CSV table of C-alpha atoms in Angstrom, one decimal:
chain,number,residue,atom,x,y,z
N,434,MET,CA,132.1,-38.3,66.1
N,435,PRO,CA,132.2,-34.9,67.8
N,436,ALA,CA,130.5,-32.0,66.0
N,437,PRO,CA,132.8,-29.6,64.2
N,438,ALA,CA,133.7,-26.5,66.1
N,439,PRO,CA,131.7,-23.5,65.0
N,440,THR,CA,133.4,-20.9,63.0
N,441,ASN,CA,133.3,-17.2,63.6
N,442,ASN,CA,134.0,-16.1,60.1
N,443,ARG,CA,132.4,-12.9,59.2
N,444,LYS,CA,130.2,-12.7,56.1
N,445,VAL,CA,131.1,-10.4,53.3
N,446,PHE,CA,128.1,-8.5,51.9
N,447,GLY,CA,125.8,-10.1,54.4
N,448,ARG,CA,122.4,-8.6,55.4
N,449,LEU,CA,122.6,-5.0,56.8
N,450,SER,CA,121.1,-4.1,60.1
N,451,LEU,CA,117.6,-2.5,59.7
N,452,PRO,CA,118.7,1.0,60.7
N,453,GLU,CA,121.7,0.9,58.4
N,454,ARG,CA,119.5,-0.5,55.6
N,455,ASN,CA,117.0,2.3,56.0
N,456,PHE,CA,119.8,4.9,56.0
N,457,VAL,CA,121.4,3.5,52.9
N,458,ALA,CA,118.1,3.3,51.1
N,459,ASP,CA,117.3,7.0,51.8
N,460,ALA,CA,120.8,8.1,50.9
N,461,LEU,CA,120.9,6.1,47.6
N,462,ARG,CA,117.4,7.3,46.7
N,463,ALA,CA,118.6,10.9,46.8
N,464,GLU,CA,121.8,10.0,44.9
N,465,THR,CA,119.9,8.2,42.2
N,466,VAL,CA,117.7,11.2,41.5
N,467,GLY,CA,120.7,13.4,41.5
N,468,GLY,CA,122.6,11.0,39.3
N,469,VAL,CA,119.8,11.2,36.7
N,470,LEU,CA,119.9,15.0,36.8
N,471,LEU,CA,123.7,14.7,36.4
N,472,LEU,CA,123.3,12.5,33.4
N,473,VAL,CA,120.9,14.9,31.8
N,474,ALA,CA,123.2,17.9,32.5
N,475,ALA,CA,126.2,16.0,31.0
N,476,VAL,CA,124.2,15.2,27.8
N,477,ALA,CA,122.9,18.8,27.6
N,478,ALA,CA,126.5,20.1,27.9
N,479,LEU,CA,127.7,17.8,25.1
N,480,ILE,CA,124.8,18.9,22.9
N,481,TRP,CA,125.3,22.6,23.7
N,482,ALA,CA,129.1,22.3,22.9
N,483,ASN,CA,128.6,20.4,19.6
N,484,THR,CA,125.9,22.5,17.9
N,485,PRO,CA,126.0,25.9,16.3
N,486,LEU,CA,125.3,27.2,19.8
N,487,SER,CA,128.8,26.2,20.9
N,488,ASP,CA,130.0,29.8,20.9
N,489,SER,CA,127.4,30.8,23.4
N,490,TYR,CA,128.4,27.8,25.6
N,491,GLU,CA,132.0,29.2,25.8
N,492,THR,CA,130.7,32.7,26.3
N,493,VAL,CA,128.6,31.7,29.3
N,494,ARG,CA,131.1,29.5,31.1
N,495,LYS,CA,133.9,32.1,30.6
N,496,PHE,CA,131.8,34.9,31.9
N,497,TYR,CA,133.4,36.5,34.9
N,498,ILE,CA,131.4,37.6,38.0
N,499,GLY,CA,132.2,38.3,41.6
N,500,PRO,CA,134.0,40.9,43.8
N,501,GLU,CA,137.5,41.4,42.4
N,502,SER,CA,138.6,43.3,45.6
N,503,LEU,CA,138.1,40.0,47.5
N,504,GLY,CA,140.0,37.9,44.9
N,505,LEU,CA,136.7,36.2,44.0
N,506,LYS,CA,136.1,37.5,40.4
N,507,LEU,CA,135.8,34.1,38.8
N,508,ASN,CA,134.3,32.8,35.6
N,509,ILE,CA,131.1,30.6,35.7
N,510,GLN,CA,133.0,27.4,35.2
N,511,HIS,CA,135.4,28.3,38.0
N,512,TRP,CA,132.5,29.2,40.3
N,513,ALA,CA,130.9,25.8,39.5
N,514,ALA,CA,134.2,23.9,40.2
N,515,ASP,CA,135.3,25.8,43.3
N,516,GLY,CA,132.0,27.0,44.7
N,517,LEU,CA,129.2,24.6,43.9
N,518,LEU,CA,131.4,21.5,44.4
N,519,ALA,CA,132.2,22.8,48.0
N,520,ILE,CA,128.6,21.9,48.7
N,521,PHE,CA,129.2,18.4,47.2
N,522,PHE,CA,132.3,17.9,49.4
N,523,PHE,CA,130.4,19.3,52.5
N,524,VAL,CA,127.9,16.4,52.1
N,525,ALA,CA,130.9,14.0,51.5
N,526,GLY,CA,132.4,15.2,54.7
N,527,ILE,CA,129.2,14.5,56.6
N,528,GLU,CA,128.9,11.0,55.0
N,529,LEU,CA,132.5,10.3,56.0
N,530,LYS,CA,131.9,11.5,59.6
N,531,ARG,CA,128.8,9.3,59.9
N,532,GLU,CA,130.6,6.3,58.5
N,533,LEU,CA,133.4,6.8,61.0
N,534,VAL,CA,131.2,7.2,64.1
N,535,ALA,CA,127.9,5.3,63.3
N,536,GLY,CA,128.4,3.4,60.0
N,537,ASP,CA,130.6,0.5,58.8
N,538,LEU,CA,133.9,2.3,59.2
N,539,ARG,CA,133.5,2.5,63.0
N,540,ASP,CA,134.2,-1.2,63.3
N,541,PRO,CA,137.8,-1.9,62.1
N,542,LYS,CA,136.8,-5.5,61.1
N,543,ALA,CA,134.0,-4.2,58.9
N,544,ALA,CA,136.0,-1.2,57.7
N,545,ILE,CA,138.9,-3.1,56.4
N,546,LEU,CA,137.0,-4.4,53.4
N,547,PRO,CA,135.8,-1.1,51.8
N,548,VAL,CA,139.0,0.7,52.8
N,549,VAL,CA,141.4,-1.8,51.2
N,550,ALA,CA,139.1,-2.0,48.2
N,551,ALA,CA,139.1,1.8,47.8
N,552,ILE,CA,142.8,2.1,48.2
N,553,CYS,CA,143.5,-0.6,45.6
N,554,GLY,CA,140.7,0.9,43.5
N,555,MET,CA,142.7,4.2,43.4
N,556,ALA,CA,146.3,2.8,43.4
N,557,VAL,CA,145.8,0.4,40.4
N,558,PRO,CA,144.2,3.0,38.1
N,559,ALA,CA,147.0,5.5,38.9
N,560,LEU,CA,149.5,2.7,38.2
N,561,VAL,CA,147.8,1.8,34.9
N,562,TYR,CA,148.0,5.5,33.9
N,563,VAL,CA,151.6,5.8,34.8
N,564,LEU,CA,152.6,2.6,32.9
N,565,THR,CA,150.6,3.7,29.9
N,566,ASN,CA,152.4,7.1,29.8
N,567,LEU,CA,155.8,5.6,30.4
N,568,ALA,CA,155.2,3.3,27.4
N,569,GLY,CA,154.0,6.2,25.3
N,570,ASN,CA,156.4,8.9,26.6
N,571,GLY,CA,153.4,10.9,27.9
N,572,SER,CA,153.0,13.2,30.8
N,573,GLN,CA,152.5,11.8,34.3
N,574,SER,CA,150.6,14.9,35.4
N,575,GLY,CA,147.2,13.3,35.1
N,576,TRP,CA,147.9,10.1,37.2
N,577,ALA,CA,145.1,11.1,39.7
N,578,VAL,CA,142.3,11.6,37.1
N,579,PRO,CA,141.1,7.9,36.8
N,580,THR,CA,141.3,7.3,40.6
N,581,ALA,CA,137.8,8.7,41.5
N,582,THR,CA,134.4,7.0,41.5
N,583,ASP,CA,131.2,8.9,40.9
N,584,ILE,CA,128.5,7.3,43.0
N,585,ALA,CA,125.7,9.5,41.7
N,586,PHE,CA,126.5,8.7,38.0
N,587,ALA,CA,126.9,5.0,38.9
N,588,LEU,CA,123.4,4.9,40.5
N,589,ALA,CA,122.0,6.9,37.5
N,590,VAL,CA,123.2,4.1,35.3
N,591,LEU,CA,121.5,1.5,37.5
N,592,ALA,CA,118.3,3.6,37.4
N,593,VAL,CA,118.4,3.9,33.6
N,594,LEU,CA,119.1,0.2,33.1
N,595,GLY,CA,116.5,-0.8,35.7
N,596,THR,CA,119.0,-3.2,37.4
N,597,SER,CA,118.3,-4.2,41.0
N,598,LEU,CA,121.1,-4.5,43.5
N,599,PRO,CA,120.7,-6.0,47.0
N,600,SER,CA,121.2,-3.6,49.8
N,601,ALA,CA,124.5,-5.1,50.9
N,602,LEU,CA,126.1,-4.5,47.5
N,603,ARG,CA,124.6,-1.0,47.3
N,604,ALA,CA,125.9,-0.2,50.8
N,605,PHE,CA,129.4,-1.4,49.7
N,606,LEU,CA,129.2,0.8,46.7
N,607,LEU,CA,128.2,3.8,48.9
N,608,THR,CA,130.9,3.1,51.5
N,609,LEU,CA,133.5,2.6,48.8
N,610,ALA,CA,132.6,6.0,47.3
N,611,VAL,CA,132.8,7.7,50.7
N,612,VAL,CA,136.3,6.3,51.2
N,613,ASP,CA,137.2,7.1,47.6
N,614,ASP,CA,136.1,10.7,48.2
N,615,LEU,CA,138.3,10.9,51.3
N,616,PHE,CA,141.4,9.9,49.3
N,617,ALA,CA,140.4,12.2,46.4
N,618,ILE,CA,140.2,15.1,48.9
N,619,MET,CA,143.6,14.2,50.2
N,620,ILE,CA,145.0,14.1,46.7
N,621,ILE,CA,143.6,17.5,45.9
N,622,ALA,CA,144.9,19.0,49.1
N,623,ILE,CA,148.4,17.6,48.8
N,624,PHE,CA,149.1,17.6,45.1
N,625,PHE,CA,147.1,20.5,43.7
N,626,THR,CA,147.8,23.2,46.2
N,627,ASN,CA,149.1,26.5,44.8
N,628,ASP,CA,151.5,28.8,46.6
N,629,LEU,CA,150.1,29.3,50.0
N,630,ASN,CA,148.8,32.6,51.3
N,631,PHE,CA,149.4,32.0,55.0
N,632,ALA,CA,147.3,35.1,56.1
N,633,ALA,CA,144.2,33.8,54.3
N,634,LEU,CA,144.9,30.2,55.5
N,635,GLY,CA,145.2,31.4,59.0
N,636,GLY,CA,141.9,33.3,58.7
N,637,ALA,CA,140.2,30.1,57.3
N,638,VAL,CA,141.6,28.1,60.3
N,639,VAL,CA,140.2,30.7,62.7
N,640,GLY,CA,136.8,30.6,60.9
N,641,LEU,CA,136.8,26.8,61.2
N,642,ALA,CA,137.6,27.0,64.9
N,643,VAL,CA,134.7,29.4,65.4
N,644,PHE,CA,132.4,27.1,63.3
N,645,TRP,CA,133.4,24.2,65.6
N,646,LEU,CA,133.0,26.2,68.8
N,647,LEU,CA,129.5,27.3,67.8
N,648,LEU,CA,128.5,23.7,67.0
N,649,ARG,CA,130.0,22.5,70.3
N,650,LYS,CA,128.0,25.2,72.2
N,651,GLY,CA,124.8,24.1,70.5
N,652,VAL,CA,124.2,27.4,68.7
N,653,ARG,CA,121.5,27.1,66.1
N,654,GLY,CA,120.5,29.3,63.1
N,655,TRP,CA,121.2,29.1,59.4
N,656,TYR,CA,121.7,32.9,59.4
N,657,ILE,CA,124.8,32.3,61.5
N,658,TYR,CA,126.4,29.3,59.8
N,659,ILE,CA,125.8,30.2,56.1
N,660,PRO,CA,127.6,33.6,56.3
N,661,LEU,CA,130.4,32.0,58.3
N,662,ALA,CA,130.7,29.2,55.8
N,663,LEU,CA,130.9,31.7,53.0
N,664,VAL,CA,133.7,33.6,54.7
N,665,ILE,CA,135.6,30.3,55.4
N,666,TRP,CA,135.2,29.3,51.8
N,667,GLY,CA,136.4,32.6,50.5
N,668,LEU,CA,139.5,32.6,52.8
N,669,MET,CA,140.3,29.0,51.9
N,670,TYR,CA,140.1,29.9,48.2
N,671,ASN,CA,142.5,32.8,48.6
N,672,SER,CA,144.9,30.7,50.7
N,673,GLY,CA,145.9,28.6,47.6
N,674,ILE,CA,144.3,25.4,49.0
N,675,HIS,CA,141.4,24.2,46.8
N,676,ALA,CA,138.3,25.7,48.2
N,677,THR,CA,136.4,22.5,48.3
N,678,ILE,CA,138.5,21.5,51.3
N,679,ALA,CA,136.6,24.0,53.4
N,680,GLY,CA,133.4,22.1,52.7
N,681,VAL,CA,134.9,18.8,53.7
N,682,ALA,CA,136.3,20.3,57.0
N,683,MET,CA,132.9,21.8,58.0
N,684,GLY,CA,131.1,18.5,57.2
N,685,LEU,CA,133.5,16.6,59.4
N,686,MET,CA,132.8,18.9,62.3
N,687,LEU,CA,129.1,18.1,62.5
N,688,ARG,CA,128.0,15.6,65.2
N,689,CYS,CA,126.7,12.4,63.6
N,690,THR,CA,125.7,10.5,66.8
N,691,LYS,CA,122.2,10.7,68.2
N,692,ARG,CA,121.4,11.6,71.8
N,693,ASP,CA,118.6,10.0,73.7
N,694,ASP,CA,116.2,12.9,73.0
N,695,GLU,CA,117.0,13.1,69.3
N,696,GLU,CA,115.4,11.2,66.4
N,697,HIS,CA,118.3,12.2,64.1
N,698,SER,CA,121.7,13.6,64.8
N,699,PRO,CA,122.5,17.2,63.6
N,700,GLY,CA,124.8,15.8,60.9
N,701,GLU,CA,122.1,13.5,59.5
N,702,HIS,CA,119.5,16.3,59.7
N,703,ILE,CA,121.7,18.8,57.9
N,704,GLU,CA,122.7,16.2,55.3
N,705,HIS,CA,119.0,15.6,54.7
N,706,LEU,CA,118.5,19.3,54.0
N,707,VAL,CA,121.7,19.9,51.9
N,708,ARG,CA,121.9,16.7,49.9
N,709,PRO,CA,119.1,17.7,47.5
N,710,VAL,CA,120.9,21.0,46.9
N,711,SER,CA,124.2,19.1,46.2
N,712,ALA,CA,122.7,16.3,44.1
N,713,GLY,CA,120.0,18.3,42.4
N,714,LEU,CA,121.7,21.6,41.8
N,715,ALA,CA,125.4,21.9,42.6
N,716,VAL,CA,126.7,18.7,40.8
N,717,PRO,CA,124.5,19.0,37.7
N,718,LEU,CA,125.5,22.6,37.2
N,719,PHE,CA,129.2,21.6,37.6
N,720,ALA,CA,128.6,19.0,34.9
N,721,LEU,CA,126.8,21.4,32.6
N,722,PHE,CA,129.8,23.8,32.6
N,723,SER,CA,132.5,21.2,32.7
N,724,ALA,CA,131.4,18.3,30.5
N,725,GLY,CA,130.9,20.3,27.3
N,726,VAL,CA,133.8,19.2,25.0
N,727,GLY,CA,133.9,19.0,21.3
N,728,VAL,CA,133.2,15.5,20.0
N,729,THR,CA,134.4,14.6,16.5
N,730,GLY,CA,135.7,11.5,14.9
N,731,GLY,CA,139.2,12.8,15.1
N,732,ALA,CA,138.9,13.8,18.7
N,733,LEU,CA,137.5,10.4,19.6
N,734,ALA,CA,140.4,8.7,17.8
N,735,ASP,CA,142.9,10.9,19.6
N,736,VAL,CA,141.6,9.6,22.9
N,737,PHE,CA,142.9,6.1,22.1
N,738,THR,CA,146.2,7.3,20.5
N,739,GLN,CA,147.5,9.8,23.1
N,740,PRO,CA,149.1,8.2,26.2
N,741,GLN,CA,147.5,10.7,28.6
N,742,THR,CA,143.9,10.1,27.4
N,743,LEU,CA,144.4,6.4,26.8
N,744,GLY,CA,145.8,6.1,30.4
N,745,VAL,CA,142.6,7.7,31.7
N,746,VAL,CA,140.3,5.3,29.8
N,747,LEU,CA,142.3,2.2,30.8
N,748,GLY,CA,142.6,3.5,34.4
N,749,LEU,CA,138.8,3.8,34.7
N,750,VAL,CA,137.8,0.7,32.8
N,751,VAL,CA,140.6,-1.8,33.7
N,752,GLY,CA,142.4,-0.3,36.7
N,753,LYS,CA,139.3,0.5,38.7
N,754,THR,CA,137.7,-2.9,38.1
N,755,ILE,CA,140.8,-5.0,38.8
N,756,GLY,CA,141.9,-2.8,41.8
N,757,ILE,CA,138.5,-3.0,43.6
N,758,PHE,CA,138.0,-6.6,42.9
N,759,ALA,CA,141.5,-7.6,43.9
N,760,GLY,CA,141.3,-5.4,47.0
N,761,THR,CA,138.0,-7.0,48.1
N,762,TRP,CA,139.2,-10.5,47.5
N,763,LEU,CA,142.5,-9.9,49.4
N,764,ALA,CA,140.7,-8.3,52.3
N,765,ALA,CA,138.3,-11.2,52.5
N,766,ARG,CA,141.0,-13.8,52.1
N,767,PHE,CA,143.3,-12.5,54.8
N,768,THR,CA,140.6,-11.7,57.3
N,769,ARG,CA,139.0,-15.1,56.7
N,770,ALA,CA,135.7,-13.5,55.8
N,771,GLU,CA,133.3,-15.5,53.8
N,772,LEU,CA,131.2,-14.3,50.9
N,773,SER,CA,127.4,-14.2,51.6
N,774,ASP,CA,125.7,-17.4,50.6
N,775,ASP,CA,123.4,-15.5,48.2
N,776,LEU,CA,126.3,-13.9,46.2
N,777,ALA,CA,129.2,-15.0,44.1
N,778,TRP,CA,132.5,-13.3,43.2
N,779,PRO,CA,131.3,-12.4,39.7
N,780,ASP,CA,128.8,-10.1,41.5
N,781,VAL,CA,131.7,-8.3,43.2
N,782,PHE,CA,133.5,-8.0,39.8
N,783,ALA,CA,130.4,-6.5,38.3
N,784,VAL,CA,130.1,-3.9,41.1
N,785,ALA,CA,133.8,-3.2,40.7
N,786,SER,CA,133.3,-2.4,37.1
N,787,LEU,CA,130.4,-0.1,38.0
N,788,ALA,CA,132.9,1.9,40.2
N,789,GLY,CA,134.9,2.6,37.0
N,790,ILE,CA,132.4,5.4,36.3
N,791,GLY,CA,134.4,8.4,37.2
N,792,PHE,CA,132.9,11.8,36.4
N,793,THR,CA,132.5,14.7,38.9
N,794,VAL,CA,135.8,14.4,40.8
N,795,SER,CA,137.7,13.0,37.7
N,796,LEU,CA,136.7,16.1,35.7
N,797,LEU,CA,137.7,18.4,38.6
N,798,ILE,CA,141.1,16.7,38.9
N,799,GLY,CA,141.6,16.8,35.2
N,800,GLU,CA,141.1,20.6,35.2
N,801,LEU,CA,143.6,20.9,38.1
N,802,ALA,CA,146.2,18.5,36.7
N,803,PHE,CA,146.4,20.2,33.3
N,804,ALA,CA,145.7,23.8,34.4
N,805,GLY,CA,146.7,26.2,31.7
N,806,ASP,CA,146.5,23.7,28.8
N,807,GLU,CA,142.9,24.1,27.6
N,808,ALA,CA,143.3,21.7,24.7
N,809,MET,CA,144.6,18.9,27.0
N,810,ILE,CA,141.9,19.6,29.6
N,811,ASP,CA,139.2,19.1,26.9
N,812,GLU,CA,140.9,15.9,25.7
N,813,VAL,CA,141.2,14.5,29.2
N,814,LYS,CA,137.5,15.3,29.8
N,815,ALA,CA,136.6,13.4,26.6
N,816,ALA,CA,138.6,10.5,27.9
N,817,VAL,CA,136.8,10.6,31.3
N,818,LEU,CA,133.4,10.6,29.4
N,819,ILE,CA,134.4,7.7,27.1
N,820,GLY,CA,136.0,5.7,29.9
N,821,SER,CA,132.9,6.2,32.1
N,822,LEU,CA,130.7,5.2,29.2
N,823,ILE,CA,132.6,2.0,28.6
N,824,ALA,CA,132.6,1.1,32.3
N,825,ALA,CA,128.8,1.8,32.4
N,826,VAL,CA,128.1,-0.5,29.4
N,827,LEU,CA,130.4,-3.3,30.8
N,828,ALA,CA,128.8,-3.1,34.3
N,829,GLY,CA,125.3,-3.0,32.9
N,830,PHE,CA,126.0,-6.1,30.8
N,831,LEU,CA,127.5,-8.0,33.8
N,832,LEU,CA,124.7,-6.9,36.2
N,833,LYS,CA,122.0,-7.9,33.8
N,834,LEU,CA,123.3,-11.4,33.7
N,835,ARG,CA,122.3,-11.8,37.4
N,836,ASN,CA,119.4,-9.3,37.5
N,837,ALA,CA,116.8,-12.0,38.1
N,838,LYS,CA,118.8,-13.2,41.2
N,839,TYR,CA,119.2,-9.6,42.4
N,840,ARG,CA,115.5,-8.9,42.0
N,841,LYS,CA,114.6,-12.0,44.0
N,842,MET,CA,116.9,-10.8,46.8
N,843,VAL,CA,115.5,-7.3,46.8
N,844,GLU,CA,111.9,-8.7,46.9
N,845,ASP,CA,112.9,-10.9,49.9
N,846,GLU,CA,114.4,-7.9,51.7
N,847,GLU,CA,111.3,-5.7,51.1
N,848,ARG,CA,108.5,-8.2,51.8
N,849,ASP,CA,106.2,-7.1,54.6
N,850,GLU,CA,103.4,-9.5,54.9
N,851,ASP,CA,102.1,-8.3,58.3
N,852,LEU,CA,102.2,-4.6,57.1
N,853,ASP,CA,103.9,-3.3,60.2
N,854,GLY,CA,106.5,-1.3,58.3
N,855,ILE,CA,109.4,-3.7,59.1
N,856,PRO,CA,110.5,-6.1,56.4
N,857,ASP,CA,109.7,-9.7,57.4
N,858,ILE,CA,113.3,-10.9,57.0
N,859,TYR,CA,114.2,-8.8,60.0
N,860,GLU,CA,111.5,-10.3,62.2
N,861,GLN,CA,112.0,-14.0,61.6
N,862,ASP,CA,113.4,-14.6,65.1
N,863,ASN,CA,110.7,-12.6,66.8
N,864,PRO,CA,107.9,-14.8,68.3
N,865,ALA,CA,105.4,-11.9,68.1
N,866,TYR,CA,106.0,-11.8,64.3
N,867,HIS,CA,105.1,-15.5,63.9
N,868,LEU,CA,102.0,-14.9,66.1
N,869,ARG,CA,100.9,-12.1,63.8
N,870,MET,CA,101.6,-14.1,60.7
N,871,ALA,CA,99.5,-17.0,62.1
N,872,GLU,CA,96.6,-14.7,62.8
N,873,ILE,CA,96.9,-13.2,59.3
N,874,LEU,CA,97.0,-16.7,57.7
N,875,GLU,CA,94.0,-17.8,59.8
N,876,LYS,CA,92.0,-14.8,58.7
N,877,LYS,CA,92.8,-15.4,55.1
N,878,ALA,CA,91.8,-19.1,55.4
N,879,ALA,CA,88.5,-18.2,57.2
N,880,GLU,CA,87.7,-15.7,54.4
N,881,HIS,CA,88.5,-18.3,51.8
N,882,ARG,CA,86.2,-20.8,53.5
N,883,ARG,CA,83.4,-18.2,53.8
N,884,LEU,CA,83.6,-17.4,50.1
N,885,ALA,CA,83.7,-21.1,49.2
N,886,GLU,CA,80.5,-21.7,51.2
N,887,LEU,CA,78.5,-18.8,49.6
N,888,PRO,CA,76.1,-19.8,46.7
N,889,THR,CA,77.1,-18.0,43.6
N,890,GLY,CA,75.2,-17.3,40.4
N,891,GLY,CA,78.2,-16.7,38.2
N,892,SER,CA,78.8,-13.3,39.6
N,893,GLY,CA,80.8,-14.6,42.6
N,894,LYS,CA,78.4,-12.7,44.9
N,895,ASP,CA,75.9,-13.9,47.5
N,896,ASP,CA,72.5,-14.4,45.6
N,897,SER,CA,70.6,-15.7,48.6
N,898,PRO,CA,67.5,-13.8,49.7
N,899,ALA,CA,67.9,-11.2,52.4
């Protein structure tokens, strides 16, 4: 009988290449630390806003500062949302550029999975919100609130729960969040743009062109780029387009491919420098001044009785999970991709539920969608917090069920018996690796034989005379 023809089916969530694994590990390490700080900032904001010090909380975040003549006299909360989050979106722009030119998104066959999953993971929550509000005669203004995933908060939940995730699933979560951020940026730019000031917008475009030209000419010096970036940001803010778009645009302009004489591309180098500022300062401060909402029994009950807030909760918990899982399954089904032998579809479902944690961008879109209605903004923020908490608990429970399996996979990925800095799993087809391992095993066996031949007096040491 002839042997069956080999199949060329691609593996879904298969082992990453070593460079990609190392990049993902470094990126997620920074995001995890930032996520823990984000979690601490959110809890601090809730405590500050629900104690006798709540008046001081409102006083601080409504305090105005900045040059009024330049149209930049903003309150602290506004500075956090428009200013500090521009740093966050700058890093998101670099991540997106890297994914497009050097990561998974550069290969259409590999990109289709996270792209379809992200699109479904944004469309289904929006649909759930719309249907909930149609049934309850609510406003459709907040349809975009439950569409965003907060990768830092999701990783903070993993860190707190102590749950391991194999690198392929973590890379999928990271890539998913990058694509998610891209569509969130498009939503903000298209649906939440005020009346345009074409003079300011033209100035911002000229500034971006100068920024690109300087990068192309290889000009270096933070003292050139930081002032220029501030000017571009200020012009973009005054143009009526949300100022965070300036951060994304500048991030996308950075070169993220290495040349022969470079260890890291300029984009990766700058991302390495800026990410700690974004994850450790910008995003936690945004959370501190945005997440502080009054939490009472009545307020919590209102979240589940008003169509707008219920739509946000259901969108995050149900819509995100079903959308990402269904998108992943459909992409795998119609591209004839096979799930990795080490994983099962319930693992994908668990990660999809983890993506239901929407915080930073969801809070920002909530402020934009209900601008001018402070009471509704606070209620929507409460819904984002509750929905994210439910998604975190659900994901934590599902991931814990398979945590022993994940831990074994992570240990296999990280094992380095020959201590050469390269995980053994990446060297199994290398003859030099097997030669080194044989030498190591022979040395261990010789040492074992030597110790077995030594006379011992109970101490395990050589008691023979010198």
